[in-house]
Amino acid sequence: RFVTWEIPDVRVKATLGNVSETVLTDSEGYFQVSLKPDSAQKIQSPWQEVHLHLMDEIVKNQAKVEVLNRVVVPGENSTFGIISDIDDTIVPTGATRVLEMLKNTFLRNAHSRIPFPGVSAFYRALQHGTSKGEHNPVFYVSSSPWNLYGFLMEFMEINQIPLGPLMLRDLGLTKEYFISGSHNKHKLIQVERIFEIVKEIPFILIGDSGQHDPEIYLQVVKHFPARVKMIYIREAATGRKKALQIGEKIRAQGVDFLLVKNTMEAASHAAGKGWITKDKLHKVGQKKERVEHDLENELGFN
């Protein structure tokens, strides 16, 4: 995953329905395109298909290069959105402990990694909300490099965690960084980018206390008043005291903040607020027990 061939300065055409746009890849082969659906095009599903076509010839006599990409377009059935961190929020990674993080990154795969108990059921409950046909989009923001995109998508599919756009980070050499940009700056930019694109709904933000998520979310609350519905922070191995202090500042801005030890605490709060149904809360508890059992088996406690 980390040995890649970057292809700069080639044209990529993106098409959504009747709308197309052609852009140029940057020095590391990445590209970004903005498409506005035609006013006559009715968006029926939150998931839309974007066709990507490589316009330039990279190798002699190459075949046609096309891929199909799925994007999220929140519609009338969305009452709020969810933005979640990944490392130590969805899956234990030891992101605050370098050796453990490297072991998890390079020596384990999507089948051997286990999410925190109850995460998949809780996120699905938030996505489905409490009304028939409700579909609340889920976005994932992480400082993991784009090289891990395939692994993370596979991990989510295996563990039935709702799929959604992944906002990852460029891994590359610059004059200042081995990985381009800082952790905090990257996350803040990506979260605020989601807010700027999806303007019609408020958001629930989910993170952990170990990687500055409370500080980042405080900035989001200040920059986008009245757009944050709730902030859940999972208590990691470090950062509890600071998270509680920042939580008070967040509450002072008029936004509810909750530091939780496990997924069930967050799910119980969400059920009390009427954001998920009581029967879904029961499923979170069941899933939590099942995953805890799997963890015990993996660690040899049984």
PDB file of C-alpha atoms in Angstrom:
ATOM      1  CA  ARG A   1       0.000   0.000   0.000  1.00  0.00           C
ATOM      2  CA  PHE A   2       2.865   2.358   0.709  1.00  0.00           C
ATOM      3  CA  VAL A   3       4.741   1.717  -2.555  1.00  0.00           C
ATOM      4  CA  THR A   4       2.817   3.745  -5.131  1.00  0.00           C
ATOM      5  CA  TRP A   5       3.376   5.150  -8.577  1.00  0.00           C
ATOM      6  CA  GLU A   6       2.299   8.794  -8.703  1.00  0.00           C
ATOM      7  CA  ILE A   7       1.074  10.111 -12.056  1.00  0.00           C
ATOM      8  CA  PRO A   8       1.137  13.948 -12.150  1.00  0.00           C
ATOM      9  CA  ASP A   9      -0.241  16.373 -14.730  1.00  0.00           C
ATOM     10  CA  VAL A  10      -2.790  14.116 -16.419  1.00  0.00           C
ATOM     11  CA  ARG A  11      -6.414  14.955 -17.142  1.00  0.00           C
ATOM     12  CA  VAL A  12      -9.257  13.191 -15.368  1.00  0.00           C
ATOM     13  CA  LYS A  13     -12.857  13.713 -16.463  1.00  0.00           C
ATOM     14  CA  ALA A  14     -15.557  13.335 -13.800  1.00  0.00           C
ATOM     15  CA  THR A  15     -19.236  12.925 -14.761  1.00  0.00           C
ATOM     16  CA  LEU A  16     -22.302  13.032 -12.517  1.00  0.00           C
ATOM     17  CA  GLY A  17     -25.478  12.550 -14.554  1.00  0.00           C
ATOM     18  CA  ASN A  18     -25.407  15.272 -17.213  1.00  0.00           C
ATOM     19  CA  VAL A  19     -22.654  17.309 -15.549  1.00  0.00           C
ATOM     20  CA  SER A  20     -18.938  16.849 -16.319  1.00  0.00           C
ATOM     21  CA  GLU A  21     -15.707  18.512 -15.262  1.00  0.00           C
ATOM     22  CA  THR A  22     -12.099  17.846 -16.294  1.00  0.00           C
ATOM     23  CA  VAL A  23      -9.262  18.440 -13.822  1.00  0.00           C
ATOM     24  CA  LEU A  24      -5.494  17.931 -13.692  1.00  0.00           C
ATOM     25  CA  THR A  25      -3.690  15.679 -11.191  1.00  0.00           C
ATOM     26  CA  ASP A  26      -1.182  17.366  -8.890  1.00  0.00           C
ATOM     27  CA  SER A  27       2.492  16.507  -8.353  1.00  0.00           C
ATOM     28  CA  GLU A  28       1.564  13.402  -6.345  1.00  0.00           C
ATOM     29  CA  GLY A  29      -1.217  12.171  -8.607  1.00  0.00           C
ATOM     30  CA  TYR A  30      -4.145  13.450  -6.525  1.00  0.00           C
ATOM     31  CA  PHE A  31      -7.011  15.471  -7.922  1.00  0.00           C
ATOM     32  CA  GLN A  32     -10.071  17.249  -6.590  1.00  0.00           C
ATOM     33  CA  VAL A  33     -13.208  18.049  -8.541  1.00  0.00           C
ATOM     34  CA  SER A  34     -16.412  19.881  -7.644  1.00  0.00           C
ATOM     35  CA  LEU A  35     -19.623  18.919  -9.429  1.00  0.00           C
ATOM     36  CA  LYS A  36     -22.978  20.615  -9.021  1.00  0.00           C
ATOM     37  CA  PRO A  37     -25.912  18.393 -10.058  1.00  0.00           C
ATOM     38  CA  ASP A  38     -28.085  19.717 -12.864  1.00  0.00           C
ATOM     39  CA  SER A  39     -31.238  21.399 -11.493  1.00  0.00           C
ATOM     40  CA  ALA A  40     -33.301  18.999 -13.624  1.00  0.00           C
ATOM     41  CA  GLN A  41     -31.525  16.004 -12.114  1.00  0.00           C
ATOM     42  CA  LYS A  42     -33.542  14.644  -9.209  1.00  0.00           C
ATOM     43  CA  ILE A  43     -31.445  13.132  -6.402  1.00  0.00           C
ATOM     44  CA  GLN A  44     -33.369  10.066  -5.218  1.00  0.00           C
ATOM     45  CA  SER A  45     -30.667   8.320  -3.192  1.00  0.00           C
ATOM     46  CA  PRO A  46     -27.974   9.758  -0.878  1.00  0.00           C
ATOM     47  CA  TRP A  47     -25.431   7.622  -2.777  1.00  0.00           C
ATOM     48  CA  GLN A  48     -24.659   8.852  -6.294  1.00  0.00           C
ATOM     49  CA  GLU A  49     -22.307   7.460  -8.935  1.00  0.00           C
ATOM     50  CA  VAL A  50     -19.536   9.562 -10.444  1.00  0.00           C
ATOM     51  CA  HIS A  51     -17.780   8.192 -13.539  1.00  0.00           C
ATOM     52  CA  LEU A  52     -14.045   8.928 -13.713  1.00  0.00           C
ATOM     53  CA  HIS A  53     -12.234   8.708 -17.032  1.00  0.00           C
ATOM     54  CA  LEU A  54      -8.471   9.085 -17.609  1.00  0.00           C
ATOM     55  CA  MET A  55      -8.176  11.372 -20.641  1.00  0.00           C
ATOM     56  CA  ASP A  56      -4.419  11.057 -21.312  1.00  0.00           C
ATOM     57  CA  GLU A  57      -2.298   8.136 -22.476  1.00  0.00           C
ATOM     58  CA  ILE A  58       0.152   7.011 -19.769  1.00  0.00           C
ATOM     59  CA  VAL A  59       1.568   3.934 -21.497  1.00  0.00           C
ATOM     60  CA  LYS A  60       1.640   3.118 -25.183  1.00  0.00           C
ATOM     61  CA  ASN A  61      -1.530   1.505 -26.554  1.00  0.00           C
ATOM     62  CA  GLN A  62      -3.229   1.579 -23.139  1.00  0.00           C
ATOM     63  CA  ALA A  63      -6.807   0.415 -22.877  1.00  0.00           C
ATOM     64  CA  LYS A  64      -9.626   2.704 -21.802  1.00  0.00           C
ATOM     65  CA  VAL A  65      -9.202   3.631 -18.123  1.00  0.00           C
ATOM     66  CA  GLU A  66     -12.484   4.256 -16.303  1.00  0.00           C
ATOM     67  CA  VAL A  67     -13.698   3.716 -12.738  1.00  0.00           C
ATOM     68  CA  LEU A  68     -16.965   4.244 -10.935  1.00  0.00           C
ATOM     69  CA  ASN A  69     -16.861   6.268  -7.722  1.00  0.00           C
ATOM     70  CA  ARG A  70     -19.691   6.557  -5.180  1.00  0.00           C
ATOM     71  CA  VAL A  71     -20.292   9.874  -3.441  1.00  0.00           C
ATOM     72  CA  VAL A  72     -22.754  11.022  -0.786  1.00  0.00           C
ATOM     73  CA  VAL A  73     -25.308  13.753  -1.479  1.00  0.00           C
ATOM     74  CA  PRO A  74     -27.467  14.318   1.640  1.00  0.00           C
ATOM     75  CA  GLY A  75     -31.119  14.805   0.752  1.00  0.00           C
ATOM     76  CA  GLU A  76     -34.472  15.633   2.307  1.00  0.00           C
ATOM     77  CA  ASN A  77     -34.388  12.443   4.410  1.00  0.00           C
ATOM     78  CA  SER A  78     -31.295  13.613   6.311  1.00  0.00           C
ATOM     79  CA  THR A  79     -31.993  15.300   9.671  1.00  0.00           C
ATOM     80  CA  PHE A  80     -28.364  15.449  10.844  1.00  0.00           C
ATOM     81  CA  GLY A  81     -24.921  14.237   9.844  1.00  0.00           C
ATOM     82  CA  ILE A  82     -22.246  12.323  11.746  1.00  0.00           C
ATOM     83  CA  ILE A  83     -18.530  13.118  11.559  1.00  0.00           C
ATOM     84  CA  SER A  84     -16.272  10.588  13.253  1.00  0.00           C
ATOM     85  CA  ASP A  85     -12.591  10.098  13.863  1.00  0.00           C
ATOM     86  CA  ILE A  86     -11.288   6.555  13.241  1.00  0.00           C
ATOM     87  CA  ASP A  87      -8.106   5.828  15.236  1.00  0.00           C
ATOM     88  CA  ASP A  88      -8.968   5.032  18.879  1.00  0.00           C
ATOM     89  CA  THR A  89     -12.538   6.192  18.235  1.00  0.00           C
ATOM     90  CA  ILE A  90     -13.817   3.337  16.059  1.00  0.00           C
ATOM     91  CA  VAL A  91     -10.905   0.901  16.306  1.00  0.00           C
ATOM     92  CA  PRO A  92      -8.107   0.601  18.899  1.00  0.00           C
ATOM     93  CA  THR A  93      -4.855   1.617  17.202  1.00  0.00           C
ATOM     94  CA  GLY A  94      -2.576   2.885  19.967  1.00  0.00           C
ATOM     95  CA  ALA A  95      -2.241   6.134  18.017  1.00  0.00           C
ATOM     96  CA  THR A  96      -0.667   7.793  21.066  1.00  0.00           C
ATOM     97  CA  ARG A  97       1.913   4.964  21.325  1.00  0.00           C
ATOM     98  CA  VAL A  98       4.155   4.866  18.262  1.00  0.00           C
ATOM     99  CA  LEU A  99       5.336   1.214  18.380  1.00  0.00           C
ATOM    100  CA  GLU A 100       1.817  -0.130  18.898  1.00  0.00           C
ATOM    101  CA  MET A 101       0.477   2.060  16.082  1.00  0.00           C
ATOM    102  CA  LEU A 102       3.190   0.851  13.674  1.00  0.00           C
ATOM    103  CA  LYS A 103       2.496  -2.791  14.582  1.00  0.00           C
ATOM    104  CA  ASN A 104      -1.229  -2.351  13.925  1.00  0.00           C
ATOM    105  CA  THR A 105      -0.582  -0.505  10.654  1.00  0.00           C
ATOM    106  CA  PHE A 106       2.000  -2.835   9.110  1.00  0.00           C
ATOM    107  CA  LEU A 107       1.417  -6.248  10.695  1.00  0.00           C
ATOM    108  CA  ARG A 108      -2.377  -6.605  10.890  1.00  0.00           C
ATOM    109  CA  ASN A 109      -5.163  -6.654   8.299  1.00  0.00           C
ATOM    110  CA  ALA A 110      -8.851  -5.769   8.039  1.00  0.00           C
ATOM    111  CA  HIS A 111      -9.903  -9.207   9.312  1.00  0.00           C
ATOM    112  CA  SER A 112      -7.651  -9.220  12.374  1.00  0.00           C
ATOM    113  CA  ARG A 113      -8.589  -5.738  13.583  1.00  0.00           C
ATOM    114  CA  ILE A 114     -11.648  -5.518  15.875  1.00  0.00           C
ATOM    115  CA  PRO A 115     -13.632  -2.285  16.414  1.00  0.00           C
ATOM    116  CA  PHE A 116     -14.654  -1.033  19.829  1.00  0.00           C
ATOM    117  CA  PRO A 117     -17.690  -2.945  21.145  1.00  0.00           C
ATOM    118  CA  GLY A 118     -21.023  -1.623  19.855  1.00  0.00           C
ATOM    119  CA  VAL A 119     -19.592   0.890  17.371  1.00  0.00           C
ATOM    120  CA  SER A 120     -21.147  -0.621  14.238  1.00  0.00           C
ATOM    121  CA  ALA A 121     -24.640  -0.885  15.791  1.00  0.00           C
ATOM    122  CA  PHE A 122     -24.441   2.650  17.229  1.00  0.00           C
ATOM    123  CA  TYR A 123     -23.345   4.239  13.960  1.00  0.00           C
ATOM    124  CA  ARG A 124     -26.037   2.367  12.031  1.00  0.00           C
ATOM    125  CA  ALA A 125     -28.619   3.522  14.577  1.00  0.00           C
ATOM    126  CA  LEU A 126     -27.525   7.145  14.121  1.00  0.00           C
ATOM    127  CA  GLN A 127     -27.585   6.749  10.349  1.00  0.00           C
ATOM    128  CA  HIS A 128     -31.165   5.400  10.352  1.00  0.00           C
ATOM    129  CA  GLY A 129     -32.439   7.863  12.970  1.00  0.00           C
ATOM    130  CA  THR A 130     -35.991   7.487  14.261  1.00  0.00           C
ATOM    131  CA  SER A 131     -38.153   8.206  11.199  1.00  0.00           C
ATOM    132  CA  LYS A 132     -39.069   5.872   8.357  1.00  0.00           C
ATOM    133  CA  GLY A 133     -36.753   6.389   5.391  1.00  0.00           C
ATOM    134  CA  GLU A 134     -34.381   8.611   7.373  1.00  0.00           C
ATOM    135  CA  HIS A 135     -30.783   8.447   6.167  1.00  0.00           C
ATOM    136  CA  ASN A 136     -28.194  10.517   8.014  1.00  0.00           C
ATOM    137  CA  PRO A 137     -24.816  10.651   6.236  1.00  0.00           C
ATOM    138  CA  VAL A 138     -21.664   9.508   8.041  1.00  0.00           C
ATOM    139  CA  PHE A 139     -18.279  11.092   7.284  1.00  0.00           C
ATOM    140  CA  TYR A 140     -14.920   9.828   8.560  1.00  0.00           C
ATOM    141  CA  VAL A 141     -11.960  12.126   9.214  1.00  0.00           C
ATOM    142  CA  SER A 142      -8.580  10.630  10.047  1.00  0.00           C
ATOM    143  CA  SER A 143      -4.897  11.495  10.007  1.00  0.00           C
ATOM    144  CA  SER A 144      -4.175   8.102   8.477  1.00  0.00           C
ATOM    145  CA  PRO A 145      -2.603   8.348   4.993  1.00  0.00           C
ATOM    146  CA  TRP A 146      -4.581   7.750   1.789  1.00  0.00           C
ATOM    147  CA  ASN A 147      -2.508   4.575   1.380  1.00  0.00           C
ATOM    148  CA  LEU A 148      -4.791   2.943   3.993  1.00  0.00           C
ATOM    149  CA  TYR A 149      -8.035   3.829   2.180  1.00  0.00           C
ATOM    150  CA  GLY A 150      -8.579   0.300   0.825  1.00  0.00           C
ATOM    151  CA  PHE A 151      -7.827  -1.273   4.201  1.00  0.00           C
ATOM    152  CA  LEU A 152     -10.235   1.047   6.040  1.00  0.00           C
ATOM    153  CA  MET A 153     -13.071   0.472   3.549  1.00  0.00           C
ATOM    154  CA  GLU A 154     -12.582  -3.289   3.828  1.00  0.00           C
ATOM    155  CA  PHE A 155     -12.487  -3.045   7.624  1.00  0.00           C
ATOM    156  CA  MET A 156     -15.790  -1.151   7.669  1.00  0.00           C
ATOM    157  CA  GLU A 157     -17.500  -3.561   5.313  1.00  0.00           C
ATOM    158  CA  ILE A 158     -16.351  -6.615   7.311  1.00  0.00           C
ATOM    159  CA  ASN A 159     -17.566  -5.096  10.577  1.00  0.00           C
ATOM    160  CA  GLN A 160     -20.806  -3.633   9.133  1.00  0.00           C
ATOM    161  CA  ILE A 161     -19.845  -0.068  10.008  1.00  0.00           C
ATOM    162  CA  PRO A 162     -21.818   2.378   7.796  1.00  0.00           C
ATOM    163  CA  LEU A 163     -19.846   3.405   4.741  1.00  0.00           C
ATOM    164  CA  GLY A 164     -19.178   7.059   4.139  1.00  0.00           C
ATOM    165  CA  PRO A 165     -16.598   9.420   2.656  1.00  0.00           C
ATOM    166  CA  LEU A 166     -13.126   9.019   4.139  1.00  0.00           C
ATOM    167  CA  MET A 167     -11.119  12.224   4.542  1.00  0.00           C
ATOM    168  CA  LEU A 168      -7.527  11.005   4.891  1.00  0.00           C
ATOM    169  CA  ARG A 169      -4.115  12.650   4.669  1.00  0.00           C
ATOM    170  CA  ASP A 170      -1.442  12.839   2.009  1.00  0.00           C
ATOM    171  CA  LEU A 171       1.685  10.867   2.869  1.00  0.00           C
ATOM    172  CA  GLY A 172       4.628  12.540   1.204  1.00  0.00           C
ATOM    173  CA  LEU A 173       7.878  14.421   1.639  1.00  0.00           C
ATOM    174  CA  THR A 174       7.847  18.196   1.911  1.00  0.00           C
ATOM    175  CA  LYS A 175      10.410  20.662   3.222  1.00  0.00           C
ATOM    176  CA  GLU A 176       8.680  20.694   6.616  1.00  0.00           C
ATOM    177  CA  TYR A 177       7.032  17.284   6.996  1.00  0.00           C
ATOM    178  CA  PHE A 178       7.375  13.595   6.202  1.00  0.00           C
ATOM    179  CA  ILE A 179       3.575  13.448   6.243  1.00  0.00           C
ATOM    180  CA  SER A 180       2.210  16.603   4.646  1.00  0.00           C
ATOM    181  CA  GLY A 181       0.536  18.935   7.131  1.00  0.00           C
ATOM    182  CA  SER A 182      -0.095  18.619  10.854  1.00  0.00           C
ATOM    183  CA  HIS A 183      -2.601  16.281  12.499  1.00  0.00           C
ATOM    184  CA  ASN A 184      -4.700  19.105  13.986  1.00  0.00           C
ATOM    185  CA  LYS A 185      -4.677  21.278  10.891  1.00  0.00           C
ATOM    186  CA  HIS A 186      -5.650  18.402   8.602  1.00  0.00           C
ATOM    187  CA  LYS A 187      -8.611  17.329  10.736  1.00  0.00           C
ATOM    188  CA  LEU A 188      -9.881  20.856  11.267  1.00  0.00           C
ATOM    189  CA  ILE A 189      -9.698  21.655   7.546  1.00  0.00           C
ATOM    190  CA  GLN A 190     -11.539  18.470   6.587  1.00  0.00           C
ATOM    191  CA  VAL A 191     -14.304  18.831   9.194  1.00  0.00           C
ATOM    192  CA  GLU A 192     -14.909  22.449   8.243  1.00  0.00           C
ATOM    193  CA  ARG A 193     -14.862  21.510   4.565  1.00  0.00           C
ATOM    194  CA  ILE A 194     -17.739  19.088   5.234  1.00  0.00           C
ATOM    195  CA  PHE A 195     -19.627  21.841   7.063  1.00  0.00           C
ATOM    196  CA  GLU A 196     -19.135  24.223   4.141  1.00  0.00           C
ATOM    197  CA  ILE A 197     -20.364  21.705   1.556  1.00  0.00           C
ATOM    198  CA  VAL A 198     -23.247  20.218   3.570  1.00  0.00           C
ATOM    199  CA  LYS A 199     -24.965  23.354   4.863  1.00  0.00           C
ATOM    200  CA  GLU A 200     -28.522  22.109   5.346  1.00  0.00           C
ATOM    201  CA  ILE A 201     -28.099  19.920   8.461  1.00  0.00           C
ATOM    202  CA  PRO A 202     -26.396  20.009  11.890  1.00  0.00           C
ATOM    203  CA  PHE A 203     -23.743  17.466  12.886  1.00  0.00           C
ATOM    204  CA  ILE A 204     -22.878  15.064  15.695  1.00  0.00           C
ATOM    205  CA  LEU A 205     -19.090  14.942  16.157  1.00  0.00           C
ATOM    206  CA  ILE A 206     -17.408  11.815  17.561  1.00  0.00           C
ATOM    207  CA  GLY A 207     -13.763  11.495  18.574  1.00  0.00           C
ATOM    208  CA  ASP A 208     -11.411  10.457  21.371  1.00  0.00           C
ATOM    209  CA  SER A 209      -9.378  12.199  24.061  1.00  0.00           C
ATOM    210  CA  GLY A 210      -5.989  10.948  22.879  1.00  0.00           C
ATOM    211  CA  GLN A 211      -5.424  12.934  19.667  1.00  0.00           C
ATOM    212  CA  HIS A 212      -6.655  16.496  20.231  1.00  0.00           C
ATOM    213  CA  ASP A 213     -10.176  15.857  18.944  1.00  0.00           C
ATOM    214  CA  PRO A 214     -11.766  17.989  21.723  1.00  0.00           C
ATOM    215  CA  GLU A 215      -9.552  20.966  20.768  1.00  0.00           C
ATOM    216  CA  ILE A 216     -10.371  20.552  17.089  1.00  0.00           C
ATOM    217  CA  TYR A 217     -14.106  20.269  17.731  1.00  0.00           C
ATOM    218  CA  LEU A 218     -14.014  23.373  19.953  1.00  0.00           C
ATOM    219  CA  GLN A 219     -12.651  25.324  16.989  1.00  0.00           C
ATOM    220  CA  VAL A 220     -15.412  23.918  14.780  1.00  0.00           C
ATOM    221  CA  VAL A 221     -18.055  25.022  17.309  1.00  0.00           C
ATOM    222  CA  LYS A 222     -16.574  28.541  17.363  1.00  0.00           C
ATOM    223  CA  HIS A 223     -16.394  28.779  13.557  1.00  0.00           C
ATOM    224  CA  PHE A 224     -19.836  27.247  12.939  1.00  0.00           C
ATOM    225  CA  PRO A 225     -22.148  28.284  15.786  1.00  0.00           C
ATOM    226  CA  ALA A 226     -25.459  26.399  15.946  1.00  0.00           C
ATOM    227  CA  ARG A 227     -24.250  23.753  13.460  1.00  0.00           C
ATOM    228  CA  VAL A 228     -22.976  21.240  16.034  1.00  0.00           C
ATOM    229  CA  LYS A 229     -25.714  19.105  17.577  1.00  0.00           C
ATOM    230  CA  MET A 230     -23.592  17.036  19.976  1.00  0.00           C
ATOM    231  CA  ILE A 231     -19.983  16.016  20.706  1.00  0.00           C
ATOM    232  CA  TYR A 232     -19.112  12.523  21.972  1.00  0.00           C
ATOM    233  CA  ILE A 233     -15.504  11.895  23.045  1.00  0.00           C
ATOM    234  CA  ARG A 234     -14.306   8.377  23.857  1.00  0.00           C
ATOM    235  CA  GLU A 235     -11.973   8.337  26.841  1.00  0.00           C
ATOM    236  CA  ALA A 236      -8.593   7.098  25.601  1.00  0.00           C
ATOM    237  CA  ALA A 237      -5.525   6.109  27.618  1.00  0.00           C
ATOM    238  CA  THR A 238      -4.472   9.769  27.769  1.00  0.00           C
ATOM    239  CA  GLY A 239      -6.065  13.195  27.678  1.00  0.00           C
ATOM    240  CA  ARG A 240      -8.999  12.774  30.110  1.00  0.00           C
ATOM    241  CA  LYS A 241      -8.292  15.866  32.230  1.00  0.00           C
ATOM    242  CA  LYS A 242      -7.711  18.120  29.239  1.00  0.00           C
ATOM    243  CA  ALA A 243     -10.795  16.754  27.463  1.00  0.00           C
ATOM    244  CA  LEU A 244     -12.973  17.616  30.466  1.00  0.00           C
ATOM    245  CA  GLN A 245     -11.540  21.136  30.569  1.00  0.00           C
ATOM    246  CA  ILE A 246     -12.215  21.679  26.875  1.00  0.00           C
ATOM    247  CA  GLY A 247     -15.654  20.127  27.320  1.00  0.00           C
ATOM    248  CA  GLU A 248     -16.546  22.953  29.691  1.00  0.00           C
ATOM    249  CA  LYS A 249     -15.505  25.483  27.054  1.00  0.00           C
ATOM    250  CA  ILE A 250     -17.641  23.680  24.470  1.00  0.00           C
ATOM    251  CA  ARG A 251     -20.663  23.712  26.795  1.00  0.00           C
ATOM    252  CA  ALA A 252     -20.081  27.434  27.346  1.00  0.00           C
ATOM    253  CA  GLN A 253     -20.633  27.809  23.583  1.00  0.00           C
ATOM    254  CA  GLY A 254     -24.082  26.197  23.966  1.00  0.00           C
ATOM    255  CA  VAL A 255     -23.140  22.734  22.642  1.00  0.00           C
ATOM    256  CA  ASP A 256     -23.579  19.532  24.666  1.00  0.00           C
ATOM    257  CA  PHE A 257     -20.382  17.544  25.295  1.00  0.00           C
ATOM    258  CA  LEU A 258     -20.042  14.051  26.758  1.00  0.00           C
ATOM    259  CA  LEU A 259     -16.865  12.133  27.655  1.00  0.00           C
ATOM    260  CA  VAL A 260     -17.731   8.414  27.539  1.00  0.00           C
ATOM    261  CA  LYS A 261     -15.919   5.261  28.628  1.00  0.00           C
ATOM    262  CA  ASN A 262     -17.685   3.069  26.044  1.00  0.00           C
ATOM    263  CA  THR A 263     -20.088   3.117  23.111  1.00  0.00           C
ATOM    264  CA  MET A 264     -23.095   2.161  25.235  1.00  0.00           C
ATOM    265  CA  GLU A 265     -22.846   5.402  27.236  1.00  0.00           C
ATOM    266  CA  ALA A 266     -23.015   7.447  24.020  1.00  0.00           C
ATOM    267  CA  ALA A 267     -25.854   5.318  22.627  1.00  0.00           C
ATOM    268  CA  SER A 268     -27.888   5.658  25.839  1.00  0.00           C
ATOM    269  CA  HIS A 269     -27.519   9.425  25.700  1.00  0.00           C
ATOM    270  CA  ALA A 270     -28.515   9.507  22.016  1.00  0.00           C
ATOM    271  CA  ALA A 271     -31.598   7.377  22.744  1.00  0.00           C
ATOM    272  CA  GLY A 272     -32.559   9.744  25.560  1.00  0.00           C
ATOM    273  CA  LYS A 273     -32.317  12.660  23.133  1.00  0.00           C
ATOM    274  CA  GLY A 274     -34.529  10.865  20.596  1.00  0.00           C
ATOM    275  CA  TRP A 275     -31.794  10.506  17.962  1.00  0.00           C
ATOM    276  CA  ILE A 276     -31.911   6.705  17.915  1.00  0.00           C
ATOM    277  CA  THR A 277     -34.728   4.305  18.788  1.00  0.00           C
ATOM    278  CA  LYS A 278     -34.875   2.213  21.964  1.00  0.00           C
ATOM    279  CA  ASP A 279     -34.764  -1.076  20.021  1.00  0.00           C
ATOM    280  CA  LYS A 280     -31.533   0.080  18.339  1.00  0.00           C
ATOM    281  CA  LEU A 281     -30.099   0.794  21.786  1.00  0.00           C
ATOM    282  CA  HIS A 282     -30.716  -2.851  22.677  1.00  0.00           C
ATOM    283  CA  LYS A 283     -28.810  -3.919  19.545  1.00  0.00           C
ATOM    284  CA  VAL A 284     -25.846  -1.739  20.544  1.00  0.00           C
ATOM    285  CA  GLY A 285     -25.727  -3.618  23.856  1.00  0.00           C
ATOM    286  CA  GLN A 286     -25.911  -6.992  22.112  1.00  0.00           C
ATOM    287  CA  LYS A 287     -23.158  -6.073  19.671  1.00  0.00           C
ATOM    288  CA  LYS A 288     -21.034  -4.756  22.533  1.00  0.00           C
ATOM    289  CA  GLU A 289     -21.260  -8.095  24.373  1.00  0.00           C
ATOM    290  CA  ARG A 290     -20.443 -10.056  21.209  1.00  0.00           C
ATOM    291  CA  VAL A 291     -17.349  -7.984  20.382  1.00  0.00           C
ATOM    292  CA  GLU A 292     -16.133  -8.092  23.971  1.00  0.00           C
ATOM    293  CA  HIS A 293     -16.391 -11.899  23.784  1.00  0.00           C
ATOM    294  CA  ASP A 294     -14.366 -11.884  20.534  1.00  0.00           C
ATOM    295  CA  LEU A 295     -11.730  -9.672  22.157  1.00  0.00           C
ATOM    296  CA  GLU A 296     -11.452 -12.000  25.137  1.00  0.00           C
ATOM    297  CA  ASN A 297     -10.950 -14.970  22.813  1.00  0.00           C
ATOM    298  CA  GLU A 298      -8.337 -13.119  20.761  1.00  0.00           C
ATOM    299  CA  LEU A 299      -6.389 -12.115  23.884  1.00  0.00           C
ATOM    300  CA  GLY A 300      -6.643 -15.625  25.368  1.00  0.00           C
ATOM    301  CA  PHE A 301      -8.820 -14.806  28.385  1.00  0.00           C
ATOM    302  CA  ASN A 302     -11.073 -17.837  27.757  1.00  0.00           C
TER     303      ASN A 302
END
